[in-house]
Each structure stands twice: as C-alpha cells, then as structure tokens.
Short mmCIF file of C-alpha atoms in Angstrom, two decimals:
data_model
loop_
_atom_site.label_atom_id
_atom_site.label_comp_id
_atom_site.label_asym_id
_atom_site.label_seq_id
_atom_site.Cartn_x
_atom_site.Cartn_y
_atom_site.Cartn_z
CA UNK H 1 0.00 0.00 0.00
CA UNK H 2 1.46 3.71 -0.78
CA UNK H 3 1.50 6.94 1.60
CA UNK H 4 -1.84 8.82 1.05
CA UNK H 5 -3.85 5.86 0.65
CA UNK H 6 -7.29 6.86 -0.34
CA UNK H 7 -9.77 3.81 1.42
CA UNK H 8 -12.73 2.30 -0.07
CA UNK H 9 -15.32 1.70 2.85
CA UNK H 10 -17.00 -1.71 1.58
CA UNK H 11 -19.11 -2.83 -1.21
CA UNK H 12 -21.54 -0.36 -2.36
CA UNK H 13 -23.65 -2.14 -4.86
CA UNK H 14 -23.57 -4.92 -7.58
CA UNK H 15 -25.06 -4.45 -11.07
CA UNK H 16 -26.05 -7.82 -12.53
CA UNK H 17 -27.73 -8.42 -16.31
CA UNK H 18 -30.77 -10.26 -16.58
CA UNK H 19 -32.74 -11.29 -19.81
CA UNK H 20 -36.21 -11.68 -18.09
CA UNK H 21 -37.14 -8.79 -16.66
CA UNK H 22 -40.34 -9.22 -15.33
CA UNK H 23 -39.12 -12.96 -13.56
CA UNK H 24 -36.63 -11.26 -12.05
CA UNK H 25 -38.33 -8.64 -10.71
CA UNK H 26 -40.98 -11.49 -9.24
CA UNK H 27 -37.55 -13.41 -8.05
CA UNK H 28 -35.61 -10.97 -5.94
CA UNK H 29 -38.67 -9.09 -4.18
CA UNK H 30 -41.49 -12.37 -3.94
CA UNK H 31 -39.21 -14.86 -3.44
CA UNK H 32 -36.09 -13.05 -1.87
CA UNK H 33 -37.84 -9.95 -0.24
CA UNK H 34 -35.57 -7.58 -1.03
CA UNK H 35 -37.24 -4.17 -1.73
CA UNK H 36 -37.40 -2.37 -5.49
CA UNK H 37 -36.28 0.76 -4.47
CA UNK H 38 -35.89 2.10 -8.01
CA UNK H 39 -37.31 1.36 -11.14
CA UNK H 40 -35.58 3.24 -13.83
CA UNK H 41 -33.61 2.86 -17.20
CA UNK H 42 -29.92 2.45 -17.87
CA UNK H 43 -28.68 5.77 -18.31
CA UNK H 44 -26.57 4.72 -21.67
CA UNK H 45 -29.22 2.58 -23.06
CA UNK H 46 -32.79 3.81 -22.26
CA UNK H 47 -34.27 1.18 -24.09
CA UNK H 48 -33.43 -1.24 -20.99
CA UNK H 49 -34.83 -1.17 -17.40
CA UNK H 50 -32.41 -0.64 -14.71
CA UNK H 51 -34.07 -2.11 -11.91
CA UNK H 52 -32.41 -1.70 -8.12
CA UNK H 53 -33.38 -4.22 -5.15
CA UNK H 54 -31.97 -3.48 -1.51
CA UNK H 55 -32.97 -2.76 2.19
CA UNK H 56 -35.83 -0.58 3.42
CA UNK H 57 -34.13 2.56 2.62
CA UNK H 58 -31.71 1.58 -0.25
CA UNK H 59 -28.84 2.25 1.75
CA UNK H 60 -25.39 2.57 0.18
CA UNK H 61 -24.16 -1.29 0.51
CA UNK H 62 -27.59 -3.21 0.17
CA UNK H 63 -28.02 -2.46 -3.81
CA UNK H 64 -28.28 -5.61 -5.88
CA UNK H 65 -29.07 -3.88 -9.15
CA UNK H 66 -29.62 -5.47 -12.67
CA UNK H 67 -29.55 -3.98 -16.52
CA UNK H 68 -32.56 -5.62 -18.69
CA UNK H 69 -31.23 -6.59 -21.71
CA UNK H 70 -33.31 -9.08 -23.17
CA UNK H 71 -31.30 -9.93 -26.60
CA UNK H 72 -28.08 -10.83 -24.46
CA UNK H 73 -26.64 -14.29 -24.27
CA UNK H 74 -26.30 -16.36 -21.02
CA UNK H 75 -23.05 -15.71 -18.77
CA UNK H 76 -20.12 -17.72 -18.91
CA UNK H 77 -18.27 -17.93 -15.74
CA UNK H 78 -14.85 -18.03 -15.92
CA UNK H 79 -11.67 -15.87 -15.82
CA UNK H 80 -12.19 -12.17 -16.18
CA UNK H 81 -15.93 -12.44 -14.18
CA UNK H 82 -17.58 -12.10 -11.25
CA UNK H 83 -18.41 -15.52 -10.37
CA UNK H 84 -20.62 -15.05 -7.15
CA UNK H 85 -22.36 -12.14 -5.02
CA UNK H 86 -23.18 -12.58 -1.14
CA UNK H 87 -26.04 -11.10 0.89
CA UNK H 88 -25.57 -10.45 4.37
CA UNK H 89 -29.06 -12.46 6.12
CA UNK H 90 -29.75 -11.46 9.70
CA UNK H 91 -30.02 -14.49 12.25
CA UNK H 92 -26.98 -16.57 11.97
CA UNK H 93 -26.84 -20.25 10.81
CA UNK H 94 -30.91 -20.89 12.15
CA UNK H 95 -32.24 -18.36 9.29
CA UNK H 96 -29.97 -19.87 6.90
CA UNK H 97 -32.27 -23.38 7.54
CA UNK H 98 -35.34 -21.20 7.17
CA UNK H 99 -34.33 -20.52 3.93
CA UNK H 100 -33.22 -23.76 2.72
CA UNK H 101 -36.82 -24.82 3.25
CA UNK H 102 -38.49 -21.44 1.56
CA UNK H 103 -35.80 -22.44 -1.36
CA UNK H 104 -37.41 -25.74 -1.36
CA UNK H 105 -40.65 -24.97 -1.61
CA UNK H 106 -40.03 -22.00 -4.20
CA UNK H 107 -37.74 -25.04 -6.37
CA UNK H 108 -34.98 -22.71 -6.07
CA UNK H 109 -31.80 -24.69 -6.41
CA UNK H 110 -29.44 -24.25 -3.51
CA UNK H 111 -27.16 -26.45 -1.67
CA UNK H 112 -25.79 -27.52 1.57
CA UNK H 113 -25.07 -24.93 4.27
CA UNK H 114 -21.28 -24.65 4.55
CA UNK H 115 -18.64 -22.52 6.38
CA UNK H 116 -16.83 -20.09 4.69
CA UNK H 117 -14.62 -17.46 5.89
CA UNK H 118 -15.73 -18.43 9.67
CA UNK H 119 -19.36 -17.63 9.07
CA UNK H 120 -22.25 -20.10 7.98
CA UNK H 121 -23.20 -19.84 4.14
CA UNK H 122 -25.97 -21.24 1.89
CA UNK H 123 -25.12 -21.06 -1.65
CA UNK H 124 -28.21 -20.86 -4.46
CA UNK H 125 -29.07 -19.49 -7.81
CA UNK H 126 -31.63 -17.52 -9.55
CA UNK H 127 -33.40 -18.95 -12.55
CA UNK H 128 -31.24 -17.59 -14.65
CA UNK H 129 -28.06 -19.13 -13.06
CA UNK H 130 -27.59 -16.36 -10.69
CA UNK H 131 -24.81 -17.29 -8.39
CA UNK H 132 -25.49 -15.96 -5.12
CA UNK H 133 -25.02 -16.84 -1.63
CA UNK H 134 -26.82 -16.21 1.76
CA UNK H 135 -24.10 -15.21 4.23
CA UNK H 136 -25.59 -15.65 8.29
CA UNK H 137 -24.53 -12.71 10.47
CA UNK H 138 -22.99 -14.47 13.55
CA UNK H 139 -23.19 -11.31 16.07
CA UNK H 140 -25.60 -8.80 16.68
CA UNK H 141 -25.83 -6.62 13.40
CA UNK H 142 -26.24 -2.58 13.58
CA UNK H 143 -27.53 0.23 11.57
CA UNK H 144 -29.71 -2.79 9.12
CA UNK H 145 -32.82 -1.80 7.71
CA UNK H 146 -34.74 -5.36 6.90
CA UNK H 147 -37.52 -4.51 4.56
CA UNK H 148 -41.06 -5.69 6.07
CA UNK H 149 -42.24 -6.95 2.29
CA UNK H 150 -40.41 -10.24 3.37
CA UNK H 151 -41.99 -13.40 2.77
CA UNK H 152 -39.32 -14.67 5.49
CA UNK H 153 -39.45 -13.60 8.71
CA UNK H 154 -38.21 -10.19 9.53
CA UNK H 155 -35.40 -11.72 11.72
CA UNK H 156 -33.38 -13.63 8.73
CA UNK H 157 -34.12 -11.04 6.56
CA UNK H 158 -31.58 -10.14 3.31
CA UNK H 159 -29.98 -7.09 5.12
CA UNK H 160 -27.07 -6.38 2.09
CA UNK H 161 -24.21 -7.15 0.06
CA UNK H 162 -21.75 -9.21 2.03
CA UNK H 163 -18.91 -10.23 -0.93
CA UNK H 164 -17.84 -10.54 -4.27
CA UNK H 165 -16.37 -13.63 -5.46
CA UNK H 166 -13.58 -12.81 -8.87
CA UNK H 167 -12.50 -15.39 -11.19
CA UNK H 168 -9.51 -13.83 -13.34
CA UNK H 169 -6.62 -15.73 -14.99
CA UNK H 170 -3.48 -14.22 -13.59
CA UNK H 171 -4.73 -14.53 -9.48
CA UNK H 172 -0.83 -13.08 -8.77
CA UNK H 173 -1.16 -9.76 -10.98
CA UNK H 174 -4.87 -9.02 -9.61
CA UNK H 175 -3.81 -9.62 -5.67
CA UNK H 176 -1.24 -6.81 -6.50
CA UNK H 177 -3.33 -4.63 -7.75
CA UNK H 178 -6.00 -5.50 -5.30
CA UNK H 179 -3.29 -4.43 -2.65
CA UNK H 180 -1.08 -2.19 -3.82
CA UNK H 181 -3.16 -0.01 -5.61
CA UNK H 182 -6.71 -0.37 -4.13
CA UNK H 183 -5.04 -0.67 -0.70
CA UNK H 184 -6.84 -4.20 -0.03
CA UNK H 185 -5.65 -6.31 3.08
CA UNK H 186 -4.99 -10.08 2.14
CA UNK H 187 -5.95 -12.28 5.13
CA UNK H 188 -2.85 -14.29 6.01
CA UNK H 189 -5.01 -17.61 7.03
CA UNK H 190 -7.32 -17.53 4.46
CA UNK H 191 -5.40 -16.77 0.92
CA UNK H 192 -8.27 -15.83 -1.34
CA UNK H 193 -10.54 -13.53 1.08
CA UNK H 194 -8.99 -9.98 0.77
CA UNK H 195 -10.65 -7.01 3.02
CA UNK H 196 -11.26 -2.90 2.47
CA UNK H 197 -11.95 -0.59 4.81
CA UNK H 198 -13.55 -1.85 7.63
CA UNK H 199 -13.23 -5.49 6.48
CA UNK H 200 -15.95 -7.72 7.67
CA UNK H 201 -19.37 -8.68 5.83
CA UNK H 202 -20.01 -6.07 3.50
CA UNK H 203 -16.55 -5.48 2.68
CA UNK H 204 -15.33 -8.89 1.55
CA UNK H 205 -14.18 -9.95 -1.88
CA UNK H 206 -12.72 -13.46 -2.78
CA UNK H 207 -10.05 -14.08 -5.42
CA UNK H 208 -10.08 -17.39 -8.18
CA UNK H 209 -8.20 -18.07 -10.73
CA UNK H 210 -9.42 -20.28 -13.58
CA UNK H 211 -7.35 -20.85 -17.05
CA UNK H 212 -11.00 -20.95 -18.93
CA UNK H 213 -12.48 -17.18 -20.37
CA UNK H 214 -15.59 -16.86 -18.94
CA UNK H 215 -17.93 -14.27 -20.81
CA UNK H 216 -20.20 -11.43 -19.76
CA UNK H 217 -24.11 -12.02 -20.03
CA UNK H 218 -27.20 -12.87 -18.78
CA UNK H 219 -27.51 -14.44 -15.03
CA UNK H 220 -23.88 -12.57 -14.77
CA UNK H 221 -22.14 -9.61 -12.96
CA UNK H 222 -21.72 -6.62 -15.37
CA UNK H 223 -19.93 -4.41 -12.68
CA UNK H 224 -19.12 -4.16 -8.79
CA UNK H 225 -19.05 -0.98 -7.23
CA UNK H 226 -17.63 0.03 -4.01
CA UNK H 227 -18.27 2.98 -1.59
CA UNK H 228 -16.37 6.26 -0.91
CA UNK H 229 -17.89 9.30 1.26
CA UNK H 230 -18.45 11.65 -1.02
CA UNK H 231 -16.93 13.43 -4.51
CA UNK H 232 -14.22 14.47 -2.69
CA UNK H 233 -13.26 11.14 -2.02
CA UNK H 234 -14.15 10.26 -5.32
CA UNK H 235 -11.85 12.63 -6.79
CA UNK H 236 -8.77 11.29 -4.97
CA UNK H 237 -9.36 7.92 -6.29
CA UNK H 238 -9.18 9.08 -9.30
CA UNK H 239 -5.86 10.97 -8.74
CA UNK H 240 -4.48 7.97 -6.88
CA UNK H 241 -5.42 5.54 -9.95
CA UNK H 242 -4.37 7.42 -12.62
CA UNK H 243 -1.00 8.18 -10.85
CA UNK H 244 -0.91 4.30 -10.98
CA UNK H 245 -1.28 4.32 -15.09
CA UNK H 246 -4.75 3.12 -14.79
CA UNK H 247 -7.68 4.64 -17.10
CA UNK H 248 -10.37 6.00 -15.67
CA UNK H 249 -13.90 7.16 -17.14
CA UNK H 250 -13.52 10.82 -14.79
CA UNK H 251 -16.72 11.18 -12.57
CA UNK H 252 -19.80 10.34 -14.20
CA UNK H 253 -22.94 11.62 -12.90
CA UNK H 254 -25.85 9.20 -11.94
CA UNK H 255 -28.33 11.32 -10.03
CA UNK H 256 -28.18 9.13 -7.34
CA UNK H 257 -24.49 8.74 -6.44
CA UNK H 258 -21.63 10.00 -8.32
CA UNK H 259 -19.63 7.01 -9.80
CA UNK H 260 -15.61 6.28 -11.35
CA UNK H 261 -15.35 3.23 -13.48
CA UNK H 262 -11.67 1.28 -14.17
CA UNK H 263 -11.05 -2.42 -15.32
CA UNK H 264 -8.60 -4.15 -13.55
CA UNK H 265 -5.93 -6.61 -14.30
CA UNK H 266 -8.06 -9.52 -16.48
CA UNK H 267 -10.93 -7.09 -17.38
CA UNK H 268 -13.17 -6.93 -14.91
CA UNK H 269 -15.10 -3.40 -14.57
CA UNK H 270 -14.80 -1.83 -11.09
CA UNK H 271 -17.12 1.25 -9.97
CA UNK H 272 -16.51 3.40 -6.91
CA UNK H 273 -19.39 5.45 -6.17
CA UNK H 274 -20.40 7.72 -3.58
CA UNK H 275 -22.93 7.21 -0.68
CA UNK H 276 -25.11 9.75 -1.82
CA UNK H 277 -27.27 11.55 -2.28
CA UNK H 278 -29.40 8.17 -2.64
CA UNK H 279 -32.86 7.73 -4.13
CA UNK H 280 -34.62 10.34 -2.66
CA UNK H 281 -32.78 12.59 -5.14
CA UNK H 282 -35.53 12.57 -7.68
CA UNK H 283 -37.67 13.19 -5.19
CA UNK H 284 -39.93 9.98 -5.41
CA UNK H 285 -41.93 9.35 -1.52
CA UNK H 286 -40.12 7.30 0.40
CA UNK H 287 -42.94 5.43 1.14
CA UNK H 288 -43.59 4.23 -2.34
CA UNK H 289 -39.93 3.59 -3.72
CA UNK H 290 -40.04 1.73 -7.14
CA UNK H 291 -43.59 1.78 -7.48
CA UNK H 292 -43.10 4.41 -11.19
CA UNK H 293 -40.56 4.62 -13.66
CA UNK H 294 -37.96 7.17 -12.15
CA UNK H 295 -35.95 9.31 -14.29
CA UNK H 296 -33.03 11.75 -13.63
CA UNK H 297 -33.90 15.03 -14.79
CA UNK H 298 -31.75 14.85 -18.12
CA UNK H 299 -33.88 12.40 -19.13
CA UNK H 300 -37.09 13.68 -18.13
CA UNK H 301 -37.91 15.34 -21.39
CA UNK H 302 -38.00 12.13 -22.87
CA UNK H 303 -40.08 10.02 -20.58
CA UNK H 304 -43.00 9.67 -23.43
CA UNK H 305 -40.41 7.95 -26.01
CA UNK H 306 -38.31 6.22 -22.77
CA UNK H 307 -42.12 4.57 -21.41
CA UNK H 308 -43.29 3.25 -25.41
CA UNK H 309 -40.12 1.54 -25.86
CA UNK H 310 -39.94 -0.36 -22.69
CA UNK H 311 -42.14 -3.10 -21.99
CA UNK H 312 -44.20 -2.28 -18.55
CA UNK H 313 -43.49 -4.69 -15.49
CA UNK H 314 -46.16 -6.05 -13.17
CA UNK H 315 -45.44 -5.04 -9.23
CA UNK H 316 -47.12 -4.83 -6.27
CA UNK H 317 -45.42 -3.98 -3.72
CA UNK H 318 -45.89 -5.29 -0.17
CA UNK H 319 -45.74 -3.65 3.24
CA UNK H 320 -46.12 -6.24 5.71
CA UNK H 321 -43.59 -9.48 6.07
CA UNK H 322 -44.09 -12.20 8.26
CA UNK H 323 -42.76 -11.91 12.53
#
C-alpha cells in the first residue's frame, strides 16, 4: 500500500444483467424480499430497465441492481468475471435453515449450508443461473434496515451485500493490484478472502483463478461498485489511480451517487461510487420507492419515447412481512 492511501469503505452495490425482466423482478422481491427501491432505465441505453433491489431505505451497501437486456446471451463464468455475489441475512446459521426450506418450496436450487470465511453460508441461484449466496450474520448486526415486504421472517431477513467472489486468470497480478493499488488487506489464514476498509461482511471480496475465459451475459455480474464518502473522495481515487497508469472514465454523474469506473488486471469493470445523495434525489416518496418509472432530470424530457419503448413490469409492492 502507498503513503496517502485513499480507502474504499465496503461494497456499495452490484449491477447484474438479466434477460427476463419481469421474472426477475418477481424473483428478488417475492421470493427473496428484497425491496425495489428504483425502477428506472440504464442511463446509456434507455431502451433497458435498470431495476435496483436493496434494504428498506436503499442504503449505500444493500443495492443488488440489474440492466434488462433481453437480446443478451447467457453468462459464462470463468476468468475475467464475477463468479458469485453474497447477501448479508440477519439471524446466523438458524435463518440460513429457514431458507433452505423457503428455497425448497419456491424449487430454487441451492445447496448444503457450509462454512466459509468463519461464518455459515448457503449457496443458491436464480433462474437464470444467478450465483449468489446467503451469508448468516454471527453477532448482533447494527444500523440494518430489513424490509417488512419479506416473505421470510423479519429476523433472517436479506440485510445487504456481504462479498464478491472474482475469477480472473493471472490470481498473482490481480492480488497486487487489489493491494497495492486499491489498498486491499490479504488475510494471512485464508489466501483468497482480501478485506477494504472496515473489512468484515459487507466489505469482503474473494479471489479465483481459472485458465477458462468466462464471458459477460445474462444471469452474470456486469460491474461491482464500491463505496467512498463523497466526490471528494471520489476525486482522490481518481488521482491515486491514474497516478498508478490506470484509465479511468472521470466522474460520471448518476443522479443518485456520483460514480468512477476502471477495469482491472483480467478485465473486470470496477465502480466506486459515492454514498449519496441516494434515491430520494428525484424526489420519489419514500414510502412508495419503485412503485413508477424514475428518471433523472436529463432524461425527463424524454419520458413519453423512454415509457413506449420499454415493456411495462407487473409489481405490487408489499408492506407487511411475516414476525
């Protein structure tokens, strides 16, 4: 790690692809109960939903988001992807048997609960091939906002992002990188689990290597994005990364955070993004997050063209989850 360090405080959301829009909206709030907090288009292809799932509030660090791109082939996993995302589950290793049975009666395939990284994991996928896993919170959790639209109980509720697994074909040249330039911590017991910021759930990624190319697509990982303060912060990562000889896209606006994009070594797309000012930024009621098509205000103009070229999804929200 250099002097003047700039830190990245944890993972602050993970943008997936999806060719089935309306399943996977059904998927991640009926069957997962996380909440839609946004329903709006990618900002460099309108024609596409960009749907965002997370906690009560949409808090910085709970935002499992996916691009709707219908025509796209499935994923590939291999080298140069993201190869699994982890949600943080309130309730330790007893919630993660509550939802082994929900997966069982929803025919969502999942397997054995294992240990990984000291804490109790259940590892599943979406129908698209999703790779995802449950991660139990072993301790008593702060500052988690479970949404009440649960069909589990409230107590082993999906509470955020807990890691990001990376497959990439040279593990040596993306550990140094991971390190020495993103100032990661490699934990000396456990050789693939490397830490930021705080470290912990939340802030966790895990490294693979794999001589196979994997390829981008649907049931995939387009992007994982990780949190700074504010554009400040922002701005010194991009300083610090371009000092390194990295390229960087310069600070793009996205109405609800401010974001940087770089690939690293083998390809994979990195975002770091700031905590706000989050999605009440367009204004929408708290109270009824996801529930219209939300636009930033450059596109606002346009909603008439944006709304005929999308197909409209089918949601109804719920407010009440089980005790």
């Amino acid at each position: 790690m250099t002097t003047n360090q700039p830190v990245l405080h944890g993972l602050h959301h993970v943008t997936a692809v999806t060719a089935k829009a309306q399943a996977n909206l059904d998927f991640y709030t009926k069957t997962l109960g996380m909440r839609l907090v946004k329903k709006t288009v990618n900002q460099d292809d309108v024609s596409a939903y960009h749907l965002f799932y997370a906690d009560a509030i949409g808090s910085a660090g709970s935002d499992l988001t996916f691009f709707d791109w219908a025509q796209t082939r499935p994923v590939k996993i291999g080298a140069g992807t993201v190869s699994e995302t982890g949600l943080r589950v309130l309730g330790g290793e007893a919630s993660l048997e509550q939802w082994g049975k929900w997966f069982d009666q929803q025919k969502v395939a999942h397997s054995s609960i294992e240990t990984l990284s000291d804490r109790p994991t259940l590892a599943f996928q979406d129908g698209e091939g999703q790779h995802l896993r449950l991660i139990a919170e072993t301790g008593s959790a702060t500052e988690v906002h479970p949404w009440h639209g649960s069909p589990v109980p409230i107590s082993a509720a999906i509470v955020g992002l807990g890691s990001v697994s990376l497959t990439v074909d040279n593990v040596d040249a993306t550990s140094n990188f991971l390190t020495d330039v993103l100032g990661f911590s490699n934990n000396e017991s456990d050789s693939v689990l490397f830490e930021t910021g705080p470290g912990g759930t939340g802030a966790q990624l895990r490294l693979h290597g794999s001589t196979q190319r994997g390829q981008d697509g649907a049931g995939g990982v387009h992007h994982v994005a990780w949190r700074v303060a504010d554009s400040r912060e922002l701005l010194d990562w991009q300083t610090h990364l371009e000092s390194h000889g990295y390229r960087t896209s310069g600070q793009v606006e996205r109405h609800y955070f401010k974001s940087l994009y770089f690939r690293i070594p083998g390809g994979i797309l990195f975002e770091i993004a700031t905590d706000g000012p989050g999605f009440a930024a367009d204004g929408e009621d708290p109270e009824h997050l996801g529930e219209i098509l939300a636009l930033p205000p450059f596109l606002e103009p346009h909603r008439a063209a944006i709304e005929a070229g999308i197909k409209p999804l089918n949601y109804q929200p719920s407010t009440t989850s089980k005790s």
